[in-house]
């Protein structure tokens, strides 16, 4: 064999052994394939795989069932205490919005793991302090009916479904759930005045017998109440327009218009005006009305008629919307922190006779007192360690071992799960923990002077309360802490370094986050 033949053989072997596996590896990194008819079953499989692949930032749960018993999934992406909410497939034929939101979860998770930006947004920084809650398919029955027809439903339901579809056996135009209720006309926002209701269950526009009666809507309302999002997005599919206005006024109107302009500039979607007196009934209408916070309904593609959007539009849709979630997450966290800072009250701290005053950074919010980990535990003689990968604080003192996951309402004490009345949190470069839990877990005695807002903690001996002092008890901390903020440490800390130092400066991280993200909300 000639040298040339040998070289050519070796070169081809290199192509087969190296380049082909590399190509497969690149393709395999995407769990979600958004360029397919994306079914409920495919979504289920992908949600499980995403949670298994990215356990550090993705979890999911079932928040309810559809009218025909299909689970309604909520996917949490991120580790923060501030939250936003994004849903899709309110209308059956608009399932390309599920393709978008599932791809969004996948791509954001990949960017987090590889620490890369999407556009000008630092995804890792955002997901370390913010949590997105996605409901990627609010209407699984309707989507399944639109995609698969009657075969996906029991024969006993066929006659009613055909009747609701005006006698047609083609369900390509179907919008409602499988009971003939239009979920985007079910929310109690001008519900009584909605126009074009057919007065009976139908493939489109039937608002139902009363608001908030459809199972799918009940599930979403319950989740919204639980997570208390700062901003919301409800994706629909046709028109390339942006709904954002539901009778706001004053500062609320000005704020929401600024956010809408930013999203409009990002997507190219036309901002819509005030709805008519017969408009409303949608999730974002209700959210704006009840929460007085920004919410947006982007219509993803050019109008294509009474059917689903062709998959050929997906690349365009993704390019227009890939940064929308990150914009919403970043600005949701800013709103959250603004309200949180406004409600914080400083607390002075004394530990084993060492009066730290207010310099420790201890504070109370809504009846909960939180203290910086290092300030209190080192004074009590404990050893601390921060695990940046697991995002946990480890505390040891004599025969007591404590694990404190960041942003969780639980800790582990000597191997046993213990509920926290407020989650541990990262704020301004320091880790804060609920005073009550830590004092009890490590066996310290705590005194609280309401008049002077002073906490006194002793470990060596119990201190009796004076008449002017009240112990911190469950009654004093009965109100749920509903607003905390967080910033992630920028470097690892091991046992031999000053773990969780009060001097850690995460303001640099926040500054970097701001500089690396897209333009600030433009002024009017």
mmCIF file of N, CA and C in Angstrom, residues 200-315:
data_model
loop_
_atom_site.group_PDB
_atom_site.id
_atom_site.type_symbol
_atom_site.label_atom_id
_atom_site.label_comp_id
_atom_site.label_asym_id
_atom_site.label_seq_id
_atom_site.Cartn_x
_atom_site.Cartn_y
_atom_site.Cartn_z
ATOM 1 N N UNK A 200 -73.025 27.804 24.769
ATOM 2 C CA UNK A 200 -72.954 26.359 25.036
ATOM 3 C C UNK A 200 -71.518 25.901 24.791
ATOM 4 N N UNK A 201 -71.138 24.720 25.278
ATOM 5 C CA UNK A 201 -69.796 24.214 25.001
ATOM 6 C C UNK A 201 -69.516 24.169 23.502
ATOM 7 N N UNK A 202 -68.320 24.595 23.137
ATOM 8 C CA UNK A 202 -68.002 24.738 21.720
ATOM 9 C C UNK A 202 -66.495 24.639 21.506
ATOM 10 N N UNK A 203 -66.103 24.509 20.258
ATOM 11 C CA UNK A 203 -64.686 24.448 19.922
ATOM 12 C C UNK A 203 -63.962 25.759 20.194
ATOM 13 N N UNK A 204 -64.733 26.837 20.345
ATOM 14 C CA UNK A 204 -64.113 28.142 20.551
ATOM 15 C C UNK A 204 -65.069 29.086 21.261
ATOM 16 N N UNK A 205 -64.513 29.985 22.082
ATOM 17 C CA UNK A 205 -65.186 31.177 22.621
ATOM 18 C C UNK A 205 -66.161 30.945 23.780
ATOM 19 N N UNK A 206 -66.477 29.702 24.150
ATOM 20 C CA UNK A 206 -67.395 29.503 25.274
ATOM 21 C C UNK A 206 -66.658 29.763 26.579
ATOM 22 N N UNK A 207 -67.178 30.711 27.352
ATOM 23 C CA UNK A 207 -66.494 31.133 28.574
ATOM 24 C C UNK A 207 -66.772 30.215 29.757
ATOM 25 N N UNK A 208 -67.724 29.289 29.624
ATOM 26 C CA UNK A 208 -68.112 28.436 30.731
ATOM 27 C C UNK A 208 -69.279 29.012 31.495
ATOM 28 N N UNK A 209 -69.821 28.238 32.425
ATOM 29 C CA UNK A 209 -70.993 28.666 33.192
ATOM 30 C C UNK A 209 -70.640 29.672 34.271
ATOM 31 N N UNK A 210 -69.388 29.702 34.664
ATOM 32 C CA UNK A 210 -68.895 30.656 35.671
ATOM 33 C C UNK A 210 -67.384 30.720 35.535
ATOM 34 N N UNK A 211 -66.772 31.828 35.955
ATOM 35 C CA UNK A 211 -65.312 31.897 35.880
ATOM 36 C C UNK A 211 -64.658 30.918 36.850
ATOM 37 N N UNK A 212 -63.468 30.486 36.489
ATOM 38 C CA UNK A 212 -62.619 29.654 37.351
ATOM 39 C C UNK A 212 -63.262 28.319 37.691
ATOM 40 N N UNK A 213 -63.997 27.751 36.750
ATOM 41 C CA UNK A 213 -64.614 26.449 36.980
ATOM 42 C C UNK A 213 -63.892 25.317 36.261
ATOM 43 N N UNK A 214 -63.181 25.591 35.180
ATOM 44 C CA UNK A 214 -62.448 24.549 34.470
ATOM 45 C C UNK A 214 -61.278 24.064 35.331
ATOM 46 N N UNK A 215 -61.044 22.766 35.306
ATOM 47 C CA UNK A 215 -59.979 22.189 36.132
ATOM 48 C C UNK A 215 -58.615 22.781 35.784
ATOM 49 N N UNK A 216 -58.388 23.012 34.512
ATOM 50 C CA UNK A 216 -57.101 23.549 34.088
ATOM 51 C C UNK A 216 -56.874 24.946 34.661
ATOM 52 N N UNK A 217 -57.909 25.744 34.669
ATOM 53 C CA UNK A 217 -57.809 27.102 35.202
ATOM 54 C C UNK A 217 -57.596 27.067 36.713
ATOM 55 N N UNK A 218 -58.306 26.187 37.398
ATOM 56 C CA UNK A 218 -58.119 26.060 38.849
ATOM 57 C C UNK A 218 -56.672 25.722 39.185
ATOM 58 N N UNK A 219 -56.063 24.833 38.401
ATOM 59 C CA UNK A 219 -54.675 24.438 38.660
ATOM 60 C C UNK A 219 -53.725 25.621 38.512
ATOM 61 N N UNK A 220 -53.920 26.417 37.461
ATOM 62 C CA UNK A 220 -53.050 27.557 37.212
ATOM 63 C C UNK A 220 -53.246 28.639 38.277
ATOM 64 N N UNK A 221 -54.469 28.869 38.683
ATOM 65 C CA UNK A 221 -54.727 29.851 39.739
ATOM 66 C C UNK A 221 -54.048 29.443 41.034
ATOM 67 N N UNK A 222 -54.118 28.164 41.368
ATOM 68 C CA UNK A 222 -53.493 27.671 42.586
ATOM 69 C C UNK A 222 -51.982 27.853 42.543
ATOM 70 N N UNK A 223 -51.374 27.528 41.409
ATOM 71 C CA UNK A 223 -49.930 27.713 41.279
ATOM 72 C C UNK A 223 -49.546 29.179 41.389
ATOM 73 N N UNK A 224 -50.302 30.039 40.733
ATOM 74 C CA UNK A 224 -49.996 31.467 40.778
ATOM 75 C C UNK A 224 -50.038 31.984 42.214
ATOM 76 N N UNK A 225 -51.031 31.568 42.950
ATOM 77 C CA UNK A 225 -51.132 31.969 44.348
ATOM 78 C C UNK A 225 -49.947 31.454 45.163
ATOM 79 N N UNK A 226 -49.494 30.263 44.837
ATOM 80 C CA UNK A 226 -48.383 29.655 45.570
ATOM 81 C C UNK A 226 -47.059 30.349 45.296
ATOM 82 N N UNK A 227 -46.773 30.656 44.044
ATOM 83 C CA UNK A 227 -45.441 31.169 43.695
ATOM 84 C C UNK A 227 -45.356 32.689 43.719
ATOM 85 N N UNK A 228 -46.490 33.385 43.659
ATOM 86 C CA UNK A 228 -46.530 34.843 43.750
ATOM 87 C C UNK A 228 -45.575 35.513 42.762
ATOM 88 N N UNK A 229 -45.774 35.306 41.460
ATOM 89 C CA UNK A 229 -44.803 35.811 40.477
ATOM 90 C C UNK A 229 -44.808 37.328 40.354
ATOM 91 N N UNK A 230 -43.654 37.864 40.021
ATOM 92 C CA UNK A 230 -43.520 39.304 39.812
ATOM 93 C C UNK A 230 -44.022 39.723 38.438
ATOM 94 N N UNK A 231 -43.857 38.847 37.448
ATOM 95 C CA UNK A 231 -44.303 39.115 36.088
ATOM 96 C C UNK A 231 -44.815 37.807 35.502
ATOM 97 N N UNK A 232 -45.652 37.925 34.465
ATOM 98 C CA UNK A 232 -46.233 36.736 33.841
ATOM 99 C C UNK A 232 -46.262 36.911 32.327
ATOM 100 N N UNK A 233 -46.099 35.773 31.641
ATOM 101 C CA UNK A 233 -46.200 35.732 30.187
ATOM 102 C C UNK A 233 -47.099 34.563 29.821
ATOM 103 N N UNK A 234 -48.069 34.814 28.961
ATOM 104 C CA UNK A 234 -48.964 33.757 28.473
ATOM 105 C C UNK A 234 -48.866 33.733 26.955
ATOM 106 N N UNK A 235 -48.202 32.697 26.441
ATOM 107 C CA UNK A 235 -47.934 32.646 25.005
ATOM 108 C C UNK A 235 -49.132 32.128 24.216
ATOM 109 N N UNK A 236 -49.451 32.858 23.146
ATOM 110 C CA UNK A 236 -50.436 32.446 22.147
ATOM 111 C C UNK A 236 -49.728 32.445 20.786
ATOM 112 N N UNK A 237 -50.469 32.189 19.694
ATOM 113 C CA UNK A 237 -49.704 31.825 18.506
ATOM 114 C C UNK A 237 -49.825 32.720 17.277
ATOM 115 N N UNK A 238 -50.843 33.517 17.120
ATOM 116 C CA UNK A 238 -51.013 34.122 15.789
ATOM 117 C C UNK A 238 -51.212 35.626 15.826
ATOM 118 N N UNK A 239 -50.442 36.320 14.991
ATOM 119 C CA UNK A 239 -50.637 37.745 14.807
ATOM 120 C C UNK A 239 -49.393 38.587 14.947
ATOM 121 N N UNK A 240 -48.337 38.071 15.612
ATOM 122 C CA UNK A 240 -47.132 38.846 15.904
ATOM 123 C C UNK A 240 -47.486 40.193 16.535
ATOM 124 N N UNK A 241 -48.316 40.115 17.541
ATOM 125 C CA UNK A 241 -48.729 41.293 18.310
ATOM 126 C C UNK A 241 -48.511 40.999 19.793
ATOM 127 N N UNK A 242 -48.553 42.058 20.604
ATOM 128 C CA UNK A 242 -48.271 41.931 22.033
ATOM 129 C C UNK A 242 -49.366 42.614 22.838
ATOM 130 N N UNK A 243 -50.128 41.815 23.588
ATOM 131 C CA UNK A 243 -51.116 42.353 24.517
ATOM 132 C C UNK A 243 -50.450 42.576 25.871
ATOM 133 N N UNK A 244 -50.699 43.723 26.462
ATOM 134 C CA UNK A 244 -50.060 44.056 27.733
ATOM 135 C C UNK A 244 -50.929 44.962 28.596
ATOM 136 N N UNK A 245 -51.972 45.521 28.021
ATOM 137 C CA UNK A 245 -52.764 46.552 28.683
ATOM 138 C C UNK A 245 -54.126 45.995 29.072
ATOM 139 N N UNK A 246 -54.452 46.080 30.362
ATOM 140 C CA UNK A 246 -55.801 45.752 30.801
ATOM 141 C C UNK A 246 -56.258 46.792 31.818
ATOM 142 N N UNK A 247 -56.478 47.987 31.310
ATOM 143 C CA UNK A 247 -57.071 49.084 32.082
ATOM 144 C C UNK A 247 -56.183 49.552 33.236
ATOM 145 N N UNK A 248 -54.850 49.447 33.096
ATOM 146 C CA UNK A 248 -53.980 50.042 34.105
ATOM 147 C C UNK A 248 -54.067 51.559 34.031
ATOM 148 N N UNK A 249 -53.568 52.196 35.063
ATOM 149 C CA UNK A 249 -53.515 53.658 35.072
ATOM 150 C C UNK A 249 -52.325 54.106 35.908
ATOM 151 N N UNK A 250 -51.976 55.368 35.770
ATOM 152 C CA UNK A 250 -50.944 55.969 36.601
ATOM 153 C C UNK A 250 -49.597 55.297 36.465
ATOM 154 N N UNK A 251 -48.931 55.129 37.614
ATOM 155 C CA UNK A 251 -47.585 54.563 37.620
ATOM 156 C C UNK A 251 -47.578 53.125 37.115
ATOM 157 N N UNK A 252 -48.634 52.383 37.391
ATOM 158 C CA UNK A 252 -48.706 51.005 36.903
ATOM 159 C C UNK A 252 -48.710 50.976 35.375
ATOM 160 N N UNK A 253 -49.474 51.876 34.767
ATOM 161 C CA UNK A 253 -49.522 51.954 33.315
ATOM 162 C C UNK A 253 -48.162 52.336 32.740
ATOM 163 N N UNK A 254 -47.518 53.327 33.334
ATOM 164 C CA UNK A 254 -46.214 53.777 32.851
ATOM 165 C C UNK A 254 -45.184 52.661 32.935
ATOM 166 N N UNK A 255 -45.148 51.989 34.076
ATOM 167 C CA UNK A 255 -44.205 50.876 34.255
ATOM 168 C C UNK A 255 -44.447 49.771 33.230
ATOM 169 N N UNK A 256 -45.700 49.353 33.073
ATOM 170 C CA UNK A 256 -46.011 48.237 32.193
ATOM 171 C C UNK A 256 -45.760 48.588 30.728
ATOM 172 N N UNK A 257 -46.015 49.845 30.363
ATOM 173 C CA UNK A 257 -45.747 50.270 28.992
ATOM 174 C C UNK A 257 -44.248 50.196 28.688
ATOM 175 N N UNK A 258 -43.417 50.565 29.655
ATOM 176 C CA UNK A 258 -41.975 50.495 29.458
ATOM 177 C C UNK A 258 -41.520 49.053 29.233
ATOM 178 N N UNK A 259 -42.033 48.132 30.030
ATOM 179 C CA UNK A 259 -41.682 46.719 29.830
ATOM 180 C C UNK A 259 -42.202 46.221 28.473
ATOM 181 N N UNK A 260 -43.421 46.603 28.131
ATOM 182 C CA UNK A 260 -43.989 46.161 26.856
ATOM 183 C C UNK A 260 -43.169 46.675 25.683
ATOM 184 N N UNK A 261 -42.690 47.914 25.764
ATOM 185 C CA UNK A 261 -41.861 48.463 24.694
ATOM 186 C C UNK A 261 -40.556 47.692 24.561
ATOM 187 N N UNK A 262 -39.978 47.302 25.699
ATOM 188 C CA UNK A 262 -38.736 46.537 25.650
ATOM 189 C C UNK A 262 -38.958 45.186 24.976
ATOM 190 N N UNK A 263 -40.056 44.504 25.318
ATOM 191 C CA UNK A 263 -40.353 43.212 24.707
ATOM 192 C C UNK A 263 -40.729 43.379 23.245
ATOM 193 N N UNK A 264 -41.463 44.419 22.929
ATOM 194 C CA UNK A 264 -41.812 44.709 21.543
ATOM 195 C C UNK A 264 -40.561 44.949 20.701
ATOM 196 N N UNK A 265 -39.612 45.705 21.248
ATOM 197 C CA UNK A 265 -38.364 45.954 20.530
ATOM 198 C C UNK A 265 -37.569 44.666 20.329
ATOM 199 N N UNK A 266 -37.652 43.774 21.298
ATOM 200 C CA UNK A 266 -36.921 42.509 21.248
ATOM 201 C C UNK A 266 -37.513 41.565 20.207
ATOM 202 N N UNK A 267 -38.833 41.529 20.109
ATOM 203 C CA UNK A 267 -39.529 40.558 19.261
ATOM 204 C C UNK A 267 -39.974 41.107 17.921
ATOM 205 N N UNK A 268 -40.172 42.413 17.861
ATOM 206 C CA UNK A 268 -40.762 43.013 16.675
ATOM 207 C C UNK A 268 -42.274 42.971 16.674
ATOM 208 N N UNK A 269 -42.884 42.509 17.762
ATOM 209 C CA UNK A 269 -44.342 42.424 17.839
ATOM 210 C C UNK A 269 -44.954 43.794 18.102
ATOM 211 N N UNK A 270 -46.090 44.051 17.502
ATOM 212 C CA UNK A 270 -46.785 45.332 17.644
ATOM 213 C C UNK A 270 -47.535 45.373 18.974
ATOM 214 N N UNK A 271 -47.323 46.435 19.739
ATOM 215 C CA UNK A 271 -48.040 46.610 21.004
ATOM 216 C C UNK A 271 -49.493 46.971 20.745
ATOM 217 N N UNK A 272 -50.397 46.276 21.435
ATOM 218 C CA UNK A 272 -51.819 46.541 21.305
ATOM 219 C C UNK A 272 -52.278 47.539 22.362
ATOM 220 N N UNK A 273 -53.408 48.182 22.099
ATOM 221 C CA UNK A 273 -53.922 49.205 22.997
ATOM 222 C C UNK A 273 -54.869 48.653 24.048
ATOM 223 N N UNK A 274 -55.681 49.547 24.576
ATOM 224 C CA UNK A 274 -56.640 49.168 25.625
ATOM 225 C C UNK A 274 -57.708 48.273 25.021
ATOM 226 N N UNK A 275 -58.058 47.158 25.687
ATOM 227 C CA UNK A 275 -59.099 46.285 25.139
ATOM 228 C C UNK A 275 -60.467 46.954 25.167
ATOM 229 N N UNK A 276 -61.355 46.457 24.350
ATOM 230 C CA UNK A 276 -62.711 47.000 24.302
ATOM 231 C C UNK A 276 -63.468 46.630 25.570
ATOM 232 N N UNK A 277 -64.664 47.166 25.710
ATOM 233 C CA UNK A 277 -65.463 46.894 26.909
ATOM 234 C C UNK A 277 -65.951 45.452 26.949
ATOM 235 N N UNK A 278 -65.822 44.725 25.840
ATOM 236 C CA UNK A 278 -66.217 43.318 25.818
ATOM 237 C C UNK A 278 -65.006 42.388 25.787
ATOM 238 N N UNK A 279 -63.806 42.946 26.018
ATOM 239 C CA UNK A 279 -62.590 42.131 25.990
ATOM 240 C C UNK A 279 -62.178 41.698 27.384
ATOM 241 N N UNK A 280 -61.324 40.692 27.433
ATOM 242 C CA UNK A 280 -60.814 40.191 28.708
ATOM 243 C C UNK A 280 -60.970 38.695 28.816
ATOM 244 N N UNK A 281 -60.947 38.202 30.038
ATOM 245 C CA UNK A 281 -61.151 36.781 30.296
ATOM 246 C C UNK A 281 -59.899 35.941 30.254
ATOM 247 N N UNK A 282 -58.744 36.533 29.849
ATOM 248 C CA UNK A 282 -57.518 35.772 29.739
ATOM 249 C C UNK A 282 -56.696 35.792 31.013
ATOM 250 N N UNK A 283 -55.703 34.914 31.056
ATOM 251 C CA UNK A 283 -54.857 34.831 32.254
ATOM 252 C C UNK A 283 -54.165 36.155 32.540
ATOM 253 N N UNK A 284 -53.552 36.771 31.528
ATOM 254 C CA UNK A 284 -52.816 38.000 31.797
ATOM 255 C C UNK A 284 -53.745 39.151 32.165
ATOM 256 N N UNK A 285 -54.965 39.172 31.624
ATOM 257 C CA UNK A 285 -55.951 40.181 32.038
ATOM 258 C C UNK A 285 -56.198 40.074 33.536
ATOM 259 N N UNK A 286 -56.436 38.847 33.966
ATOM 260 C CA UNK A 286 -56.711 38.598 35.382
ATOM 261 C C UNK A 286 -55.498 38.940 36.249
ATOM 262 N N UNK A 287 -54.304 38.563 35.801
ATOM 263 C CA UNK A 287 -53.098 38.807 36.589
ATOM 264 C C UNK A 287 -52.849 40.299 36.755
ATOM 265 N N UNK A 288 -52.980 41.052 35.679
ATOM 266 C CA UNK A 288 -52.802 42.503 35.758
ATOM 267 C C UNK A 288 -53.822 43.112 36.716
ATOM 268 N N UNK A 289 -55.048 42.661 36.607
ATOM 269 C CA UNK A 289 -56.133 43.192 37.431
ATOM 270 C C UNK A 289 -55.940 42.865 38.906
ATOM 271 N N UNK A 290 -55.580 41.626 39.217
ATOM 272 C CA UNK A 290 -55.535 41.183 40.605
ATOM 273 C C UNK A 290 -54.196 41.451 41.283
ATOM 274 N N UNK A 291 -53.091 41.265 40.564
ATOM 275 C CA UNK A 291 -51.773 41.402 41.170
ATOM 276 C C UNK A 291 -51.161 42.777 40.967
ATOM 277 N N UNK A 292 -51.723 43.544 40.033
ATOM 278 C CA UNK A 292 -51.208 44.883 39.735
ATOM 279 C C UNK A 292 -49.736 44.827 39.327
ATOM 280 N N UNK A 293 -49.368 43.761 38.620
ATOM 281 C CA UNK A 293 -48.004 43.555 38.155
ATOM 282 C C UNK A 293 -48.019 43.338 36.648
ATOM 283 N N UNK A 294 -46.871 43.475 35.989
ATOM 284 C CA UNK A 294 -46.844 43.372 34.525
ATOM 285 C C UNK A 294 -47.125 41.952 34.036
ATOM 286 N N UNK A 295 -47.855 41.847 32.938
ATOM 287 C CA UNK A 295 -48.126 40.557 32.291
ATOM 288 C C UNK A 295 -48.297 40.798 30.795
ATOM 289 N N UNK A 296 -47.906 39.802 30.015
ATOM 290 C CA UNK A 296 -47.837 39.978 28.569
ATOM 291 C C UNK A 296 -48.359 38.737 27.855
ATOM 292 N N UNK A 297 -49.078 38.975 26.762
ATOM 293 C CA UNK A 297 -49.546 37.898 25.891
ATOM 294 C C UNK A 297 -48.970 38.131 24.498
ATOM 295 N N UNK A 298 -47.852 37.490 24.187
ATOM 296 C CA UNK A 298 -47.295 37.606 22.837
ATOM 297 C C UNK A 298 -47.974 36.600 21.893
ATOM 298 N N UNK A 299 -48.348 37.076 20.721
ATOM 299 C CA UNK A 299 -48.859 36.202 19.661
ATOM 300 C C UNK A 299 -47.690 35.920 18.719
ATOM 301 N N UNK A 300 -47.320 34.654 18.569
ATOM 302 C CA UNK A 300 -45.987 34.289 18.117
ATOM 303 C C UNK A 300 -45.716 34.399 16.620
ATOM 304 N N UNK A 301 -46.704 34.174 15.789
ATOM 305 C CA UNK A 301 -46.438 34.034 14.351
ATOM 306 C C UNK A 301 -47.429 34.870 13.550
ATOM 307 N N UNK A 302 -47.165 35.082 12.287
ATOM 308 C CA UNK A 302 -48.173 35.724 11.440
ATOM 309 C C UNK A 302 -49.463 34.917 11.474
ATOM 310 N N UNK A 303 -50.582 35.596 11.297
ATOM 311 C CA UNK A 303 -51.877 34.908 11.350
ATOM 312 C C UNK A 303 -51.961 33.866 10.233
ATOM 313 N N UNK A 304 -52.343 32.647 10.603
ATOM 314 C CA UNK A 304 -52.389 31.547 9.628
ATOM 315 C C UNK A 304 -53.795 30.964 9.498
ATOM 316 N N UNK A 305 -54.790 31.611 10.102
ATOM 317 C CA UNK A 305 -56.150 31.104 10.008
ATOM 318 C C UNK A 305 -56.498 30.169 11.150
ATOM 319 N N UNK A 306 -57.616 29.461 11.011
ATOM 320 C CA UNK A 306 -58.126 28.603 12.080
ATOM 321 C C UNK A 306 -57.438 27.243 12.089
ATOM 322 N N UNK A 307 -56.149 27.255 12.369
ATOM 323 C CA UNK A 307 -55.386 26.013 12.453
ATOM 324 C C UNK A 307 -54.097 26.304 13.209
ATOM 325 N N UNK A 308 -53.274 25.282 13.380
ATOM 326 C CA UNK A 308 -52.008 25.468 14.082
ATOM 327 C C UNK A 308 -50.988 26.159 13.181
ATOM 328 N N UNK A 309 -50.006 26.772 13.816
ATOM 329 C CA UNK A 309 -48.929 27.446 13.092
ATOM 330 C C UNK A 309 -47.993 26.391 12.504
ATOM 331 N N UNK A 310 -47.647 26.480 11.218
ATOM 332 C CA UNK A 310 -46.716 25.513 10.622
ATOM 333 C C UNK A 310 -45.359 25.527 11.323
ATOM 334 N N UNK A 311 -44.747 24.358 11.429
ATOM 335 C CA UNK A 311 -43.457 24.239 12.097
ATOM 336 C C UNK A 311 -42.364 25.027 11.382
ATOM 337 N N UNK A 312 -42.569 25.337 10.131
ATOM 338 C CA UNK A 312 -41.571 26.113 9.386
ATOM 339 C C UNK A 312 -41.346 27.495 9.996
ATOM 340 N N UNK A 313 -42.253 27.959 10.853
ATOM 341 C CA UNK A 313 -42.103 29.257 11.494
ATOM 342 C C UNK A 313 -41.251 29.188 12.759
ATOM 343 N N UNK A 314 -40.870 27.985 13.202
ATOM 344 C CA UNK A 314 -40.288 27.909 14.543
ATOM 345 C C UNK A 314 -38.991 28.695 14.685
ATOM 346 N N UNK A 315 -38.088 28.587 13.728
ATOM 347 C CA UNK A 315 -36.818 29.304 13.867
ATOM 348 C C UNK A 315 -37.046 30.804 14.043
#
